[in-house]
Amino acid sequence: MTPLTSWLAVLSAPVYAAVASLHMLGPMIALRWTRLPWAASLTAFLAALIAMPFSTLGALLVPALVLPALAIDVVVLLARPRGGWLGLYVGALCGGLVIFAISFVVIPADVVGPALIVTLLVVRLGSYAAVMRLAQSVATGLVRAGVRPSTASRPDRVRRGS
């Protein structure tokens, strides 16, 4: 997606924000499918390391992917065990808020105005919620196809005293 998002960043910050949110699909799928603590953060970190040489962001890709994933993981951990789907979506909104704040590191100050700020906030929050919904669909599809995470690695399935 790097060639596409590089052009979109130059052409339209709101469109870039919506499309670039798809970078969080892998971390969100990892979180939804495995249900393991820190799955989104670890996946985001590994994805950033792999993509860094090919991205115009370079080393900035690590915080751009990892910080929103950390926000999602922290909220999901705090919402457990009763948080369920609500914790996931609140986590996604918090991740969207983090990437919204990070956006202003790379956006030139002379183009930042109230309309752009509000638009980016709405786009980031909405797109992160939509990506979490897409991640849920993919995780459900994986389970329906018979691809299940290892029960030995899931903390809610490990028997005590073994």
Short mmCIF file of C-alpha atoms in Angstrom, two decimals:
data_model
loop_
_atom_site.label_atom_id
_atom_site.label_comp_id
_atom_site.label_asym_id
_atom_site.label_seq_id
_atom_site.Cartn_x
_atom_site.Cartn_y
_atom_site.Cartn_z
CA MET A 1 0.00 0.00 0.00
CA THR A 2 3.01 2.32 0.33
CA PRO A 3 2.93 3.69 -3.24
CA LEU A 4 -0.80 4.42 -2.94
CA THR A 5 -0.63 5.98 0.51
CA SER A 6 2.40 8.08 -0.44
CA TRP A 7 0.42 9.72 -3.24
CA LEU A 8 -2.70 10.07 -1.12
CA ALA A 9 -0.74 11.81 1.64
CA VAL A 10 0.23 14.49 -0.86
CA LEU A 11 -3.19 14.77 -2.51
CA SER A 12 -5.62 14.58 0.42
CA ALA A 13 -4.95 14.11 4.13
CA PRO A 14 -8.51 12.87 4.92
CA VAL A 15 -8.47 10.27 2.12
CA TYR A 16 -4.99 9.21 3.20
CA ALA A 17 -6.23 8.85 6.80
CA ALA A 18 -9.03 6.53 5.73
CA VAL A 19 -6.90 4.35 3.45
CA ALA A 20 -3.87 4.25 5.76
CA SER A 21 -6.07 2.91 8.56
CA LEU A 22 -6.00 -0.39 6.70
CA HIS A 23 -2.43 -0.78 7.96
CA MET A 24 -3.98 -1.71 11.31
CA LEU A 25 -5.98 -4.58 9.83
CA GLY A 26 -3.25 -7.16 10.52
CA PRO A 27 -2.76 -6.16 14.16
CA MET A 28 -6.51 -6.03 14.73
CA ILE A 29 -6.99 -9.46 13.14
CA ALA A 30 -4.24 -10.84 15.37
CA LEU A 31 -6.00 -9.43 18.42
CA ARG A 32 -9.47 -10.65 17.39
CA TRP A 33 -8.39 -14.07 16.21
CA THR A 34 -5.92 -15.07 18.93
CA ARG A 35 -7.47 -13.08 21.79
CA LEU A 36 -3.98 -12.96 23.29
CA PRO A 37 -2.75 -9.97 25.30
CA TRP A 38 -0.49 -7.66 23.29
CA ALA A 39 -1.21 -9.47 20.00
CA ALA A 40 -1.96 -6.20 18.18
CA SER A 41 1.19 -4.50 19.46
CA LEU A 42 3.50 -7.38 18.60
CA THR A 43 1.97 -7.77 15.14
CA ALA A 44 2.22 -4.01 14.51
CA PHE A 45 5.86 -3.98 15.59
CA LEU A 46 6.79 -6.89 13.33
CA ALA A 47 4.84 -5.39 10.41
CA ALA A 48 6.61 -2.05 10.92
CA LEU A 49 10.03 -3.71 10.90
CA ILE A 50 9.20 -5.59 7.70
CA ALA A 51 7.65 -2.57 5.93
CA MET A 52 10.11 0.10 7.14
CA PRO A 53 12.61 -0.26 4.26
CA PHE A 54 9.79 0.11 1.71
CA SER A 55 7.95 3.01 3.33
CA THR A 56 8.50 6.72 2.83
CA LEU A 57 7.99 7.07 6.59
CA GLY A 58 11.08 4.98 7.32
CA ALA A 59 11.69 4.65 11.07
CA LEU A 60 8.59 6.76 11.79
CA LEU A 61 6.56 3.74 10.70
CA VAL A 62 7.36 1.98 13.98
CA PRO A 63 5.61 4.50 16.26
CA ALA A 64 2.91 5.10 13.62
CA LEU A 65 1.89 1.43 13.81
CA VAL A 66 2.90 0.45 17.33
CA LEU A 67 1.47 3.36 19.36
CA PRO A 68 -2.12 2.94 18.11
CA ALA A 69 -1.82 -0.83 18.57
CA LEU A 70 -0.59 -0.29 22.13
CA ALA A 71 -3.60 1.92 22.83
CA ILE A 72 -5.92 -0.77 21.49
CA ASP A 73 -4.22 -3.52 23.51
CA VAL A 74 -4.28 -1.51 26.75
CA VAL A 75 -7.98 -0.70 26.44
CA VAL A 76 -8.84 -4.31 25.56
CA LEU A 77 -6.83 -5.57 28.54
CA LEU A 78 -8.55 -3.10 30.87
CA ALA A 79 -11.97 -4.08 29.52
CA ARG A 80 -11.44 -7.82 30.06
CA PRO A 81 -13.08 -10.09 30.99
CA ARG A 82 -16.44 -8.36 30.70
CA GLY A 83 -15.53 -5.85 27.97
CA GLY A 84 -16.18 -8.09 24.98
CA TRP A 85 -16.97 -6.36 21.72
CA LEU A 86 -17.42 -2.97 23.39
CA GLY A 87 -13.83 -3.07 24.68
CA LEU A 88 -12.59 -3.85 21.18
CA TYR A 89 -14.40 -0.88 19.64
CA VAL A 90 -13.41 1.50 22.43
CA GLY A 91 -9.85 0.25 21.93
CA ALA A 92 -10.14 0.93 18.19
CA LEU A 93 -11.39 4.46 18.91
CA CYS A 94 -8.46 5.04 21.27
CA GLY A 95 -6.08 3.75 18.60
CA GLY A 96 -7.70 6.13 16.12
CA LEU A 97 -7.24 8.98 18.58
CA VAL A 98 -3.54 8.14 18.97
CA ILE A 99 -2.91 8.03 15.22
CA PHE A 100 -4.90 11.26 14.85
CA ALA A 101 -2.47 12.96 17.25
CA ILE A 102 0.55 11.42 15.54
CA SER A 103 -0.69 12.73 12.17
CA PHE A 104 0.26 16.26 13.07
CA VAL A 105 3.92 15.33 13.26
CA VAL A 106 4.00 14.99 9.46
CA ILE A 107 1.29 17.43 8.34
CA PRO A 108 2.72 20.89 7.61
CA ALA A 109 1.52 23.45 10.15
CA ASP A 110 0.51 25.94 7.46
CA VAL A 111 -2.27 23.64 6.16
CA VAL A 112 -3.70 22.74 9.55
CA GLY A 113 -6.97 24.49 10.28
CA PRO A 114 -10.12 23.72 12.30
CA ALA A 115 -11.89 22.05 9.36
CA LEU A 116 -8.96 19.72 8.69
CA ILE A 117 -8.60 18.87 12.38
CA VAL A 118 -12.28 17.93 12.75
CA THR A 119 -12.31 16.03 9.45
CA LEU A 120 -9.20 14.03 10.35
CA LEU A 121 -10.58 13.22 13.80
CA VAL A 122 -13.85 11.91 12.38
CA VAL A 123 -12.10 9.97 9.60
CA ARG A 124 -9.52 8.41 11.93
CA LEU A 125 -12.11 7.34 14.51
CA GLY A 126 -14.56 6.05 11.92
CA SER A 127 -11.97 4.19 9.89
CA TYR A 128 -10.42 2.51 12.93
CA ALA A 129 -13.88 1.34 14.04
CA ALA A 130 -14.55 0.07 10.51
CA VAL A 131 -11.20 -1.75 10.37
CA MET A 132 -12.00 -3.41 13.73
CA ARG A 133 -15.30 -4.58 12.23
CA LEU A 134 -13.45 -5.93 9.19
CA ALA A 135 -10.96 -7.67 11.49
CA GLN A 136 -13.88 -9.32 13.29
CA SER A 137 -15.22 -10.58 9.95
CA VAL A 138 -11.83 -11.99 8.97
CA ALA A 139 -11.32 -13.64 12.38
CA THR A 140 -14.79 -15.18 12.21
CA GLY A 141 -14.08 -16.38 8.68
CA LEU A 142 -10.84 -17.99 9.81
CA VAL A 143 -12.62 -19.88 12.58
CA ARG A 144 -15.44 -20.95 10.24
CA ALA A 145 -12.83 -22.24 7.79
CA GLY A 146 -11.35 -24.36 10.57
CA VAL A 147 -8.28 -22.21 11.18
CA ARG A 148 -8.20 -21.88 14.93
CA PRO A 149 -5.55 -20.44 17.21
CA SER A 150 -3.76 -22.93 19.42
CA THR A 151 -5.79 -23.54 22.59
CA ALA A 152 -2.56 -24.14 24.51
CA SER A 153 -1.49 -20.55 23.82
CA ARG A 154 -4.78 -18.99 24.87
CA PRO A 155 -4.76 -17.92 28.52
CA ASP A 156 -8.50 -18.52 28.89
CA ARG A 157 -8.09 -22.15 27.80
CA VAL A 158 -4.99 -23.19 29.77
CA ARG A 159 -5.79 -25.52 32.64
CA ARG A 160 -4.43 -24.52 35.98
CA GLY A 161 -2.07 -26.91 37.76
CA SER A 162 -0.83 -28.62 34.61
#
